[in-house]
mmCIF file of C-alpha atoms in Angstrom:
data_model
loop_
_atom_site.group_PDB
_atom_site.id
_atom_site.type_symbol
_atom_site.label_atom_id
_atom_site.label_comp_id
_atom_site.label_asym_id
_atom_site.label_seq_id
_atom_site.Cartn_x
_atom_site.Cartn_y
_atom_site.Cartn_z
ATOM 1 C CA MET A 11 -2.412 1.297 21.916
ATOM 2 C CA LYS A 12 -3.813 2.539 18.660
ATOM 3 C CA GLU A 13 -7.191 1.788 17.170
ATOM 4 C CA LEU A 14 -7.196 -0.683 14.264
ATOM 5 C CA SER A 15 -9.782 -0.624 11.490
ATOM 6 C CA LEU A 16 -12.288 -3.436 11.957
ATOM 7 C CA SER A 17 -11.754 -4.365 8.305
ATOM 8 C CA LYS A 18 -8.234 -5.569 9.194
ATOM 9 C CA VAL A 19 -9.118 -7.720 12.191
ATOM 10 C CA TYR A 20 -9.289 -10.954 10.183
ATOM 11 C CA GLN A 21 -5.614 -10.544 9.262
ATOM 12 C CA LEU A 22 -4.716 -10.996 12.928
ATOM 13 C CA LEU A 23 -6.781 -14.132 13.637
ATOM 14 C CA GLU A 24 -6.792 -15.908 10.273
ATOM 15 C CA PRO A 25 -3.196 -17.179 10.757
ATOM 16 C CA GLY A 26 -4.409 -19.121 13.815
ATOM 17 C CA PRO A 27 -2.331 -17.798 16.730
ATOM 18 C CA VAL A 28 -2.801 -18.792 20.329
ATOM 19 C CA VAL A 29 -4.709 -16.005 22.073
ATOM 20 C CA LEU A 30 -5.600 -14.930 25.575
ATOM 21 C CA LEU A 31 -9.248 -14.339 26.410
ATOM 22 C CA THR A 32 -10.261 -12.052 29.246
ATOM 23 C CA THR A 33 -13.642 -11.989 30.937
ATOM 24 C CA ALA A 34 -15.107 -10.094 33.908
ATOM 25 C CA HIS A 35 -17.829 -11.367 36.164
ATOM 26 C CA LYS A 36 -19.070 -10.339 39.604
ATOM 27 C CA GLY A 37 -16.333 -7.751 39.917
ATOM 28 C CA ARG A 38 -13.488 -10.082 39.065
ATOM 29 C CA ALA A 39 -11.494 -10.317 35.839
ATOM 30 C CA ASN A 40 -10.041 -13.571 34.559
ATOM 31 C CA VAL A 41 -7.919 -14.778 31.658
ATOM 32 C CA MET A 42 -7.586 -18.063 29.783
ATOM 33 C CA THR A 43 -5.494 -19.410 26.916
ATOM 34 C CA MET A 44 -7.418 -20.275 23.750
ATOM 35 C CA SER A 45 -6.422 -21.940 20.490
ATOM 36 C CA TRP A 46 -9.757 -23.032 19.071
ATOM 37 C CA HIS A 47 -11.067 -20.012 17.188
ATOM 38 C CA THR A 48 -11.683 -18.964 13.604
ATOM 39 C CA MET A 49 -12.865 -15.948 11.688
ATOM 40 C CA ILE A 50 -16.306 -16.435 10.188
ATOM 41 C CA GLU A 51 -16.961 -12.975 8.686
ATOM 42 C CA PHE A 52 -14.789 -10.085 7.503
ATOM 43 C CA GLU A 53 -16.863 -7.056 8.477
ATOM 44 C CA PRO A 54 -18.201 -6.546 10.960
ATOM 45 C CA PRO A 55 -15.612 -9.100 12.049
ATOM 46 C CA GLN A 56 -17.136 -12.215 13.565
ATOM 47 C CA VAL A 57 -15.327 -15.053 15.284
ATOM 48 C CA ALA A 58 -16.335 -18.568 16.313
ATOM 49 C CA CYS A 59 -14.489 -19.920 19.351
ATOM 50 C CA VAL A 60 -14.656 -22.760 21.828
ATOM 51 C CA VAL A 61 -14.614 -21.943 25.536
ATOM 52 C CA SER A 62 -15.047 -25.249 27.292
ATOM 53 C CA SER A 63 -17.605 -25.521 30.048
ATOM 54 C CA ALA A 64 -14.713 -27.028 32.022
ATOM 55 C CA ASN A 65 -13.001 -23.621 31.916
ATOM 56 C CA HIS A 66 -13.761 -21.165 34.708
ATOM 57 C CA SER A 67 -14.170 -18.475 32.004
ATOM 58 C CA PHE A 68 -17.198 -20.259 30.539
ATOM 59 C CA ALA A 69 -19.655 -19.035 33.161
ATOM 60 C CA ALA A 70 -18.419 -15.456 32.878
ATOM 61 C CA LEU A 71 -18.609 -15.439 29.085
ATOM 62 C CA HIS A 72 -22.017 -17.058 29.087
ATOM 63 C CA ALA A 73 -23.459 -14.745 31.741
ATOM 64 C CA THR A 74 -22.004 -11.444 30.557
ATOM 65 C CA GLY A 75 -21.665 -12.016 26.793
ATOM 66 C CA GLU A 76 -18.425 -10.046 26.755
ATOM 67 C CA CYS A 77 -14.729 -10.810 26.338
ATOM 68 C CA VAL A 78 -11.474 -9.452 25.002
ATOM 69 C CA ILE A 79 -9.296 -11.502 22.677
ATOM 70 C CA ALA A 80 -5.669 -10.459 23.204
ATOM 71 C CA ILE A 81 -2.907 -11.721 20.906
ATOM 72 C CA PRO A 82 0.479 -12.395 22.498
ATOM 73 C CA ALA A 83 3.803 -12.457 20.671
ATOM 74 C CA ARG A 84 6.627 -14.967 21.238
ATOM 75 C CA LYS A 85 8.026 -13.100 24.250
ATOM 76 C CA LEU A 86 4.855 -13.812 26.239
ATOM 77 C CA ALA A 87 4.871 -17.560 25.495
ATOM 78 C CA SER A 88 5.864 -18.703 28.968
ATOM 79 C CA LYS A 89 3.096 -16.601 30.541
ATOM 80 C CA VAL A 90 0.608 -17.958 28.005
ATOM 81 C CA VAL A 91 1.470 -21.486 29.158
ATOM 82 C CA LYS A 92 1.172 -20.513 32.835
ATOM 83 C CA VAL A 93 -2.263 -19.039 32.141
ATOM 84 C CA GLY A 94 -3.248 -22.262 30.347
ATOM 85 C CA ASN A 95 -2.073 -24.422 33.235
ATOM 86 C CA ALA A 96 -3.930 -22.566 35.992
ATOM 87 C CA SER A 97 -7.598 -21.933 36.699
ATOM 88 C CA GLY A 98 -9.336 -18.740 37.704
ATOM 89 C CA ARG A 99 -11.214 -20.876 40.205
ATOM 90 C CA ASP A 100 -8.088 -21.041 42.348
ATOM 91 C CA LEU A 101 -6.062 -18.027 41.386
ATOM 92 C CA ASP A 102 -6.186 -14.393 40.301
ATOM 93 C CA LYS A 103 -4.194 -15.190 37.170
ATOM 94 C CA LEU A 104 -3.880 -11.603 35.979
ATOM 95 C CA ALA A 105 -2.123 -10.659 39.207
ATOM 96 C CA ALA A 106 -0.209 -13.912 39.677
ATOM 97 C CA PHE A 107 1.350 -13.771 36.212
ATOM 98 C CA GLN A 108 1.784 -9.996 36.192
ATOM 99 C CA LEU A 109 -0.372 -9.344 33.151
ATOM 100 C CA THR A 110 -0.881 -5.598 32.940
ATOM 101 C CA THR A 111 -4.431 -4.558 32.126
ATOM 102 C CA ALA A 112 -6.149 -1.444 30.833
ATOM 103 C CA PRO A 113 -9.855 -0.658 30.586
ATOM 104 C CA ALA A 114 -11.580 -1.520 27.330
ATOM 105 C CA ALA A 115 -13.817 1.036 25.604
ATOM 106 C CA ARG A 116 -16.921 -1.012 24.829
ATOM 107 C CA VAL A 117 -16.819 -4.020 27.195
ATOM 108 C CA SER A 118 -16.073 -4.733 30.851
ATOM 109 C CA PRO A 119 -13.243 -7.305 30.500
ATOM 110 C CA PRO A 120 -9.801 -5.693 30.432
ATOM 111 C CA LEU A 121 -7.307 -5.235 27.623
ATOM 112 C CA LEU A 122 -3.893 -6.864 28.062
ATOM 113 C CA VAL A 123 -1.385 -4.169 27.270
ATOM 114 C CA ASP A 124 1.588 -6.525 26.784
ATOM 115 C CA CYS A 125 -0.212 -8.181 23.865
ATOM 116 C CA PHE A 126 0.308 -6.647 20.417
ATOM 117 C CA ALA A 127 -3.423 -6.690 19.626
ATOM 118 C CA ASN A 128 -6.657 -6.568 21.619
ATOM 119 C CA LEU A 129 -10.142 -7.204 20.264
ATOM 120 C CA GLU A 130 -13.201 -6.157 22.274
ATOM 121 C CA CYS A 131 -15.987 -8.667 21.633
ATOM 122 C CA LYS A 132 -19.598 -9.391 22.447
ATOM 123 C CA VAL A 133 -21.353 -12.749 22.117
ATOM 124 C CA THR A 134 -23.923 -12.620 19.309
ATOM 125 C CA ASP A 135 -25.059 -16.239 18.880
ATOM 126 C CA THR A 136 -25.218 -19.054 21.414
ATOM 127 C CA ARG A 137 -27.016 -21.708 19.341
ATOM 128 C CA LEU A 138 -24.029 -24.068 19.369
ATOM 129 C CA VAL A 139 -22.950 -23.468 22.971
ATOM 130 C CA ASN A 140 -24.876 -26.346 24.516
ATOM 131 C CA LYS A 141 -23.583 -28.962 22.105
ATOM 132 C CA TYR A 142 -20.031 -27.751 21.348
ATOM 133 C CA ASN A 143 -19.243 -24.888 23.756
ATOM 134 C CA LEU A 144 -18.968 -22.835 20.556
ATOM 135 C CA PHE A 145 -19.626 -19.104 20.867
ATOM 136 C CA ILE A 146 -20.126 -16.656 18.010
ATOM 137 C CA LEU A 147 -18.565 -13.264 18.756
ATOM 138 C CA GLU A 148 -18.612 -9.909 17.047
ATOM 139 C CA VAL A 149 -15.544 -7.703 17.355
ATOM 140 C CA LEU A 150 -16.702 -4.229 18.395
ATOM 141 C CA LYS A 151 -13.367 -2.460 18.648
ATOM 142 C CA ALA A 152 -9.768 -3.398 17.866
ATOM 143 C CA TRP A 153 -6.442 -2.110 19.149
ATOM 144 C CA ILE A 154 -2.834 -2.691 18.172
ATOM 145 C CA ASP A 155 0.425 -1.714 19.810
ATOM 146 C CA PRO A 156 2.437 0.162 17.172
ATOM 147 C CA ALA A 157 5.600 -0.356 19.269
ATOM 148 C CA GLN A 158 5.545 -4.099 18.553
ATOM 149 C CA LYS A 159 6.782 -4.329 14.968
ATOM 150 C CA ASN A 160 6.276 -7.637 13.111
ATOM 151 C CA PRO A 161 5.324 -9.594 16.214
ATOM 152 C CA LYS A 162 5.992 -13.333 15.982
ATOM 153 C CA THR A 163 2.853 -15.244 16.899
ATOM 154 C CA ILE A 164 2.811 -18.679 18.510
ATOM 155 C CA HIS A 165 0.695 -21.615 17.316
ATOM 156 C CA HIS A 166 -0.056 -24.545 19.608
ATOM 157 C CA GLN A 167 0.669 -28.079 18.406
ATOM 158 C CA GLY A 168 -0.416 -29.723 21.670
ATOM 159 C CA TYR A 169 1.133 -30.460 25.058
ATOM 160 C CA GLY A 170 2.956 -27.143 25.391
ATOM 161 C CA LYS A 171 4.709 -27.315 22.018
ATOM 162 C CA PHE A 172 4.370 -24.243 19.826
ATOM 163 C CA VAL A 173 5.489 -23.349 16.352
ATOM 164 C CA VAL A 174 6.646 -19.727 16.163
ATOM 165 C CA GLY A 175 5.748 -17.627 13.143
ATOM 166 C CA GLY A 176 8.817 -17.461 10.882
ATOM 167 C CA LYS A 177 9.483 -15.588 7.691
ATOM 168 C CA THR A 178 6.703 -14.256 5.504
ATOM 169 C CA ILE A 179 6.168 -15.012 1.821
ATOM 170 C CA LYS A 180 3.985 -13.071 -0.593
ATOM 171 C CA PHE A 181 2.208 -14.113 -3.770
ATOM 172 C CA LYS A 182 0.090 -12.238 -6.264
ATOM 173 C CA SER A 183 -3.398 -13.110 -5.135
ATOM 174 C CA ARG A 184 -7.014 -12.218 -5.581
ATOM 175 C CA MET A 185 -7.763 -13.679 -2.144
ATOM 176 C CA ARG A 186 -8.729 -11.090 0.445
ATOM 177 C CA MET B 23 0.395 -42.412 3.275
ATOM 178 C CA LYS B 24 0.084 -43.835 6.738
ATOM 179 C CA GLU B 25 -2.974 -43.815 8.966
ATOM 180 C CA LEU B 26 -2.874 -41.335 11.850
ATOM 181 C CA SER B 27 -4.701 -41.891 15.130
ATOM 182 C CA LEU B 28 -7.792 -39.713 15.315
ATOM 183 C CA SER B 29 -6.670 -38.607 18.782
ATOM 184 C CA LYS B 30 -3.800 -36.668 17.148
ATOM 185 C CA VAL B 31 -5.781 -34.862 14.486
ATOM 186 C CA TYR B 32 -6.208 -31.688 16.556
ATOM 187 C CA GLN B 33 -2.414 -31.252 16.622
ATOM 188 C CA LEU B 34 -2.495 -30.699 12.859
ATOM 189 C CA LEU B 35 -5.299 -28.125 12.709
ATOM 190 C CA GLU B 36 -4.957 -26.309 16.040
ATOM 191 C CA PRO B 37 -1.929 -24.303 14.789
ATOM 192 C CA GLY B 38 -4.200 -22.736 12.133
ATOM 193 C CA PRO B 39 -2.574 -23.652 8.801
ATOM 194 C CA VAL B 40 -4.047 -22.875 5.422
ATOM 195 C CA VAL B 41 -5.638 -26.060 4.079
ATOM 196 C CA LEU B 42 -7.032 -27.372 0.835
ATOM 197 C CA LEU B 43 -10.541 -28.773 0.812
ATOM 198 C CA THR B 44 -11.645 -31.310 -1.782
ATOM 199 C CA THR B 45 -15.215 -32.156 -2.661
ATOM 200 C CA ALA B 46 -16.828 -34.401 -5.279
ATOM 201 C CA HIS B 47 -20.217 -33.833 -6.849
ATOM 202 C CA LYS B 48 -21.928 -35.193 -9.946
ATOM 203 C CA GLY B 49 -18.834 -37.126 -10.935
ATOM 204 C CA ARG B 50 -16.462 -34.195 -10.656
ATOM 205 C CA ALA B 51 -13.904 -33.438 -7.960
ATOM 206 C CA ASN B 52 -12.950 -29.914 -6.959
ATOM 207 C CA VAL B 53 -10.555 -28.197 -4.576
ATOM 208 C CA MET B 54 -10.548 -24.868 -2.733
ATOM 209 C CA THR B 55 -8.211 -23.021 -0.385
ATOM 210 C CA MET B 56 -9.527 -22.525 3.161
ATOM 211 C CA SER B 57 -8.218 -20.611 6.154
ATOM 212 C CA TRP B 58 -11.310 -20.245 8.296
ATOM 213 C CA HIS B 59 -11.457 -23.419 10.360
ATOM 214 C CA THR B 60 -11.013 -24.479 13.969
ATOM 215 C CA MET B 61 -11.033 -27.649 16.017
ATOM 216 C CA ILE B 62 -14.095 -27.883 18.269
ATOM 217 C CA GLU B 63 -13.611 -31.365 19.785
ATOM 218 C CA PHE B 64 -10.655 -33.685 20.399
ATOM 219 C CA GLU B 65 -12.139 -37.112 19.834
ATOM 220 C CA PRO B 66 -13.869 -37.960 17.685
ATOM 221 C CA PRO B 67 -12.223 -34.930 16.109
ATOM 222 C CA GLN B 68 -14.680 -32.267 15.056
ATOM 223 C CA VAL B 69 -13.982 -29.136 13.053
ATOM 224 C CA ALA B 70 -15.947 -25.967 12.357
ATOM 225 C CA CYS B 71 -15.179 -24.322 9.017
ATOM 226 C CA VAL B 72 -16.516 -21.646 6.713
ATOM 227 C CA VAL B 73 -17.116 -22.533 3.074
ATOM 228 C CA SER B 74 -18.654 -19.456 1.540
ATOM 229 C CA SER B 75 -21.758 -19.826 -0.578
ATOM 230 C CA ALA B 76 -19.790 -17.750 -3.107
ATOM 231 C CA ASN B 77 -17.385 -20.711 -3.468
ATOM 232 C CA HIS B 78 -18.181 -23.334 -6.084
ATOM 233 C CA SER B 79 -17.390 -25.980 -3.430
ATOM 234 C CA PHE B 80 -20.324 -24.873 -1.285
ATOM 235 C CA ALA B 81 -22.981 -26.694 -3.320
ATOM 236 C CA ALA B 82 -20.944 -29.897 -3.396
ATOM 237 C CA LEU B 83 -20.278 -29.847 0.327
ATOM 238 C CA HIS B 84 -23.868 -29.018 1.137
ATOM 239 C CA ALA B 85 -25.328 -31.674 -1.181
ATOM 240 C CA THR B 86 -22.946 -34.548 -0.437
ATOM 241 C CA GLY B 87 -21.911 -33.814 3.173
ATOM 242 C CA GLU B 88 -18.382 -35.006 2.435
ATOM 243 C CA CYS B 89 -14.952 -33.436 2.039
ATOM 244 C CA VAL B 90 -11.260 -34.003 2.573
ATOM 245 C CA ILE B 91 -9.121 -31.462 4.399
ATOM 246 C CA ALA B 92 -5.571 -31.689 3.054
ATOM 247 C CA ILE B 93 -2.717 -29.790 4.700
ATOM 248 C CA PRO B 94 -0.007 -28.419 2.414
ATOM 249 C CA ALA B 95 3.538 -27.576 3.436
ATOM 250 C CA ARG B 96 5.533 -24.550 2.302
ATOM 251 C CA LYS B 97 6.613 -26.115 -0.975
ATOM 252 C CA LEU B 98 2.991 -26.172 -2.179
ATOM 253 C CA ALA B 99 2.353 -22.504 -1.350
ATOM 254 C CA SER B 100 2.266 -21.248 -4.944
ATOM 255 C CA LYS B 101 -0.237 -23.947 -5.895
ATOM 256 C CA VAL B 102 -2.344 -23.102 -2.842
ATOM 257 C CA VAL B 103 -2.565 -19.514 -4.069
ATOM 258 C CA LYS B 104 -3.450 -20.615 -7.609
ATOM 259 C CA VAL B 105 -6.229 -22.791 -6.192
ATOM 260 C CA GLY B 106 -7.475 -19.822 -4.149
ATOM 261 C CA ASN B 107 -7.483 -17.534 -7.175
ATOM 262 C CA ALA B 108 -9.444 -19.832 -9.494
ATOM 263 C CA SER B 109 -12.957 -21.281 -9.363
ATOM 264 C CA GLY B 110 -14.118 -24.813 -10.048
ATOM 265 C CA ARG B 111 -16.936 -23.200 -12.007
ATOM 266 C CA ASP B 112 -14.504 -22.388 -14.805
ATOM 267 C CA LEU B 113 -11.679 -24.869 -14.400
ATOM 268 C CA ASP B 114 -10.758 -28.408 -13.389
ATOM 269 C CA LYS B 115 -8.341 -27.107 -10.769
ATOM 270 C CA LEU B 116 -6.975 -30.513 -9.761
ATOM 271 C CA ALA B 117 -5.814 -31.128 -13.336
ATOM 272 C CA ALA B 118 -4.830 -27.541 -14.138
ATOM 273 C CA PHE B 119 -2.554 -27.241 -11.109
ATOM 274 C CA GLN B 120 -1.301 -30.835 -11.293
ATOM 275 C CA LEU B 121 -2.523 -31.861 -7.862
ATOM 276 C CA THR B 122 -2.131 -35.634 -7.636
ATOM 277 C CA THR B 123 -5.090 -37.397 -6.068
ATOM 278 C CA ALA B 124 -5.744 -40.781 -4.510
ATOM 279 C CA PRO B 125 -9.030 -42.365 -3.470
ATOM 280 C CA ALA B 126 -10.135 -41.815 0.119
ATOM 281 C CA ALA B 127 -11.299 -44.742 2.234
ATOM 282 C CA ARG B 128 -14.523 -43.418 3.735
ATOM 283 C CA VAL B 129 -15.622 -40.547 1.496
ATOM 284 C CA SER B 130 -15.882 -39.768 -2.219
ATOM 285 C CA PRO B 131 -13.701 -36.633 -2.454
ATOM 286 C CA PRO B 132 -10.062 -37.439 -3.200
ATOM 287 C CA LEU B 133 -6.976 -37.253 -1.027
ATOM 288 C CA LEU B 134 -4.188 -34.926 -2.172
ATOM 289 C CA VAL B 135 -1.020 -36.992 -2.024
ATOM 290 C CA ASP B 136 1.380 -34.015 -2.166
ATOM 291 C CA CYS B 137 -0.044 -32.732 1.124
ATOM 292 C CA PHE B 138 1.544 -34.022 4.325
ATOM 293 C CA ALA B 139 -1.810 -34.796 5.949
ATOM 294 C CA ASN B 140 -5.299 -35.675 4.696
ATOM 295 C CA LEU B 141 -8.462 -35.781 6.824
ATOM 296 C CA GLU B 142 -11.567 -37.534 5.524
ATOM 297 C CA CYS B 143 -14.621 -35.683 6.844
ATOM 298 C CA LYS B 144 -18.395 -35.768 6.882
ATOM 299 C CA VAL B 145 -20.729 -32.886 7.677
ATOM 300 C CA THR B 146 -22.497 -33.518 10.985
ATOM 301 C CA ASP B 147 -24.290 -30.233 11.753
ATOM 302 C CA THR B 148 -25.624 -27.583 9.378
ATOM 303 C CA ARG B 149 -27.449 -25.342 11.868
ATOM 304 C CA LEU B 150 -25.149 -22.392 11.224
ATOM 305 C CA VAL B 151 -24.799 -22.824 7.463
ATOM 306 C CA ASN B 152 -27.601 -20.496 6.461
ATOM 307 C CA LYS B 153 -26.426 -17.603 8.591
ATOM 308 C CA TYR B 154 -22.612 -17.963 8.501
ATOM 309 C CA ASN B 155 -21.761 -20.652 5.897
ATOM 310 C CA LEU B 156 -20.337 -22.490 8.921
ATOM 311 C CA PHE B 157 -20.210 -26.283 8.661
ATOM 312 C CA ILE B 158 -19.514 -28.709 11.504
ATOM 313 C CA LEU B 159 -17.429 -31.684 10.336
ATOM 314 C CA GLU B 160 -16.351 -34.928 11.934
ATOM 315 C CA VAL B 161 -13.031 -36.410 10.887
ATOM 316 C CA LEU B 162 -13.593 -40.087 10.043
ATOM 317 C CA LYS B 163 -10.093 -41.085 9.012
ATOM 318 C CA ALA B 164 -6.718 -39.346 8.983
ATOM 319 C CA TRP B 165 -3.547 -39.888 6.967
ATOM 320 C CA ILE B 166 -0.038 -38.503 7.122
ATOM 321 C CA ASP B 167 2.893 -38.786 4.771
ATOM 322 C CA PRO B 168 5.819 -40.103 6.839
ATOM 323 C CA ALA B 169 8.228 -38.963 4.109
ATOM 324 C CA GLN B 170 7.519 -35.306 4.917
ATOM 325 C CA LYS B 171 9.426 -34.713 8.153
ATOM 326 C CA ASN B 172 8.636 -31.564 10.147
ATOM 327 C CA PRO B 173 6.602 -29.936 7.400
ATOM 328 C CA LYS B 174 6.462 -26.152 7.565
ATOM 329 C CA THR B 175 2.864 -24.987 7.410
ATOM 330 C CA ILE B 176 1.707 -21.695 5.931
ATOM 331 C CA HIS B 177 -0.664 -19.265 7.639
ATOM 332 C CA HIS B 178 -2.546 -16.624 5.668
ATOM 333 C CA GLN B 179 -2.363 -13.001 6.751
ATOM 334 C CA GLY B 180 -4.493 -11.720 3.893
ATOM 335 C CA TYR B 181 -3.956 -10.732 0.242
ATOM 336 C CA GLY B 182 -1.567 -13.590 -0.580
ATOM 337 C CA LYS B 183 0.807 -12.929 2.323
ATOM 338 C CA PHE B 184 1.666 -15.953 4.460
ATOM 339 C CA VAL B 185 3.703 -16.491 7.579
ATOM 340 C CA VAL B 186 5.637 -19.754 7.407
ATOM 341 C CA GLY B 187 5.940 -21.933 10.490
ATOM 342 C CA GLY B 188 9.382 -21.354 11.997
ATOM 343 C CA LYS B 189 11.130 -22.959 14.919
ATOM 344 C CA THR B 190 9.278 -24.814 17.633
ATOM 345 C CA ILE B 191 9.433 -24.109 21.357
ATOM 346 C CA LYS B 192 8.343 -26.409 24.158
ATOM 347 C CA PHE B 193 7.113 -25.714 27.681
ATOM 348 C CA LYS B 194 6.075 -27.959 30.530
ATOM 349 C CA SER B 195 2.338 -27.899 30.228
ATOM 350 C CA ARG B 196 -0.806 -29.569 31.451
ATOM 351 C CA MET B 197 -2.610 -28.386 28.329
ATOM 352 C CA ARG B 198 -3.518 -31.171 25.910
#
């Protein structure tokens, strides 16, 4: 994987793909599927995301303040669903679903090397955690896999139905 | 337009489409393009979104606590970009870009009838507005246009480049 400029991170999350979120707590790594996230700042890149207190990952994220957001392409869709349907309470999901990991540079949770992008994050604001399970994250370091060209992201419409990113269109724009 | 059950609203926003946001303030309606939003609760549906204080819409949203989130399909993409490139400070964007409006039921900002979905919203939490321009909204009423079948949403990758929703794939899933 190759380092990506932090100024480009928003371009990966702004389209709204389903992502995988890894955590590590008490010597054990875990992974969950997450769709409720948004950019909130360009640089340093900041993200707001919901990790439900019903998710096993919640305690790890809350206690350690660290996670990795990994972005899967279409080919990983069936594993993404398996991750979403299982709980780290009962299962070592990384092993069970054969998700290959690599150490991150700045945080303890692992990178997922089959994903085309990995974002190392720390929690920076927990004011809305109690009421909404909403965490504010800062992206500390970003990686992309140059071998995955034009990866097709997947976008959850509910109940295991996903729309796959199709063709791209380009307009003259002053929008960043 | 036909009323949509509030329990289904998350299925429209969770995939991360670009949306239009209307506001109304001092007798004048305005519209902006928005990509930074996420669901934070299923029902009643709640949304977190960033409306920058650099946007003309910020003052209207902050003062009135009301907006409509309208979701455009592919065919509106060029208008979405025009809206994003102009400011309500200088221009009546709804008129200039020929966006047809209709009155909303619960809020003052207008619905956009060319969009395939419209969500009437009120601001419910402003704790993160000062630091991040992040508003928490509750969706009060939702509408869809039954004439637009399988609308293709657009997802911004930065600088006027969009990925268009492609085919859908379905997996057995326990995820809502």
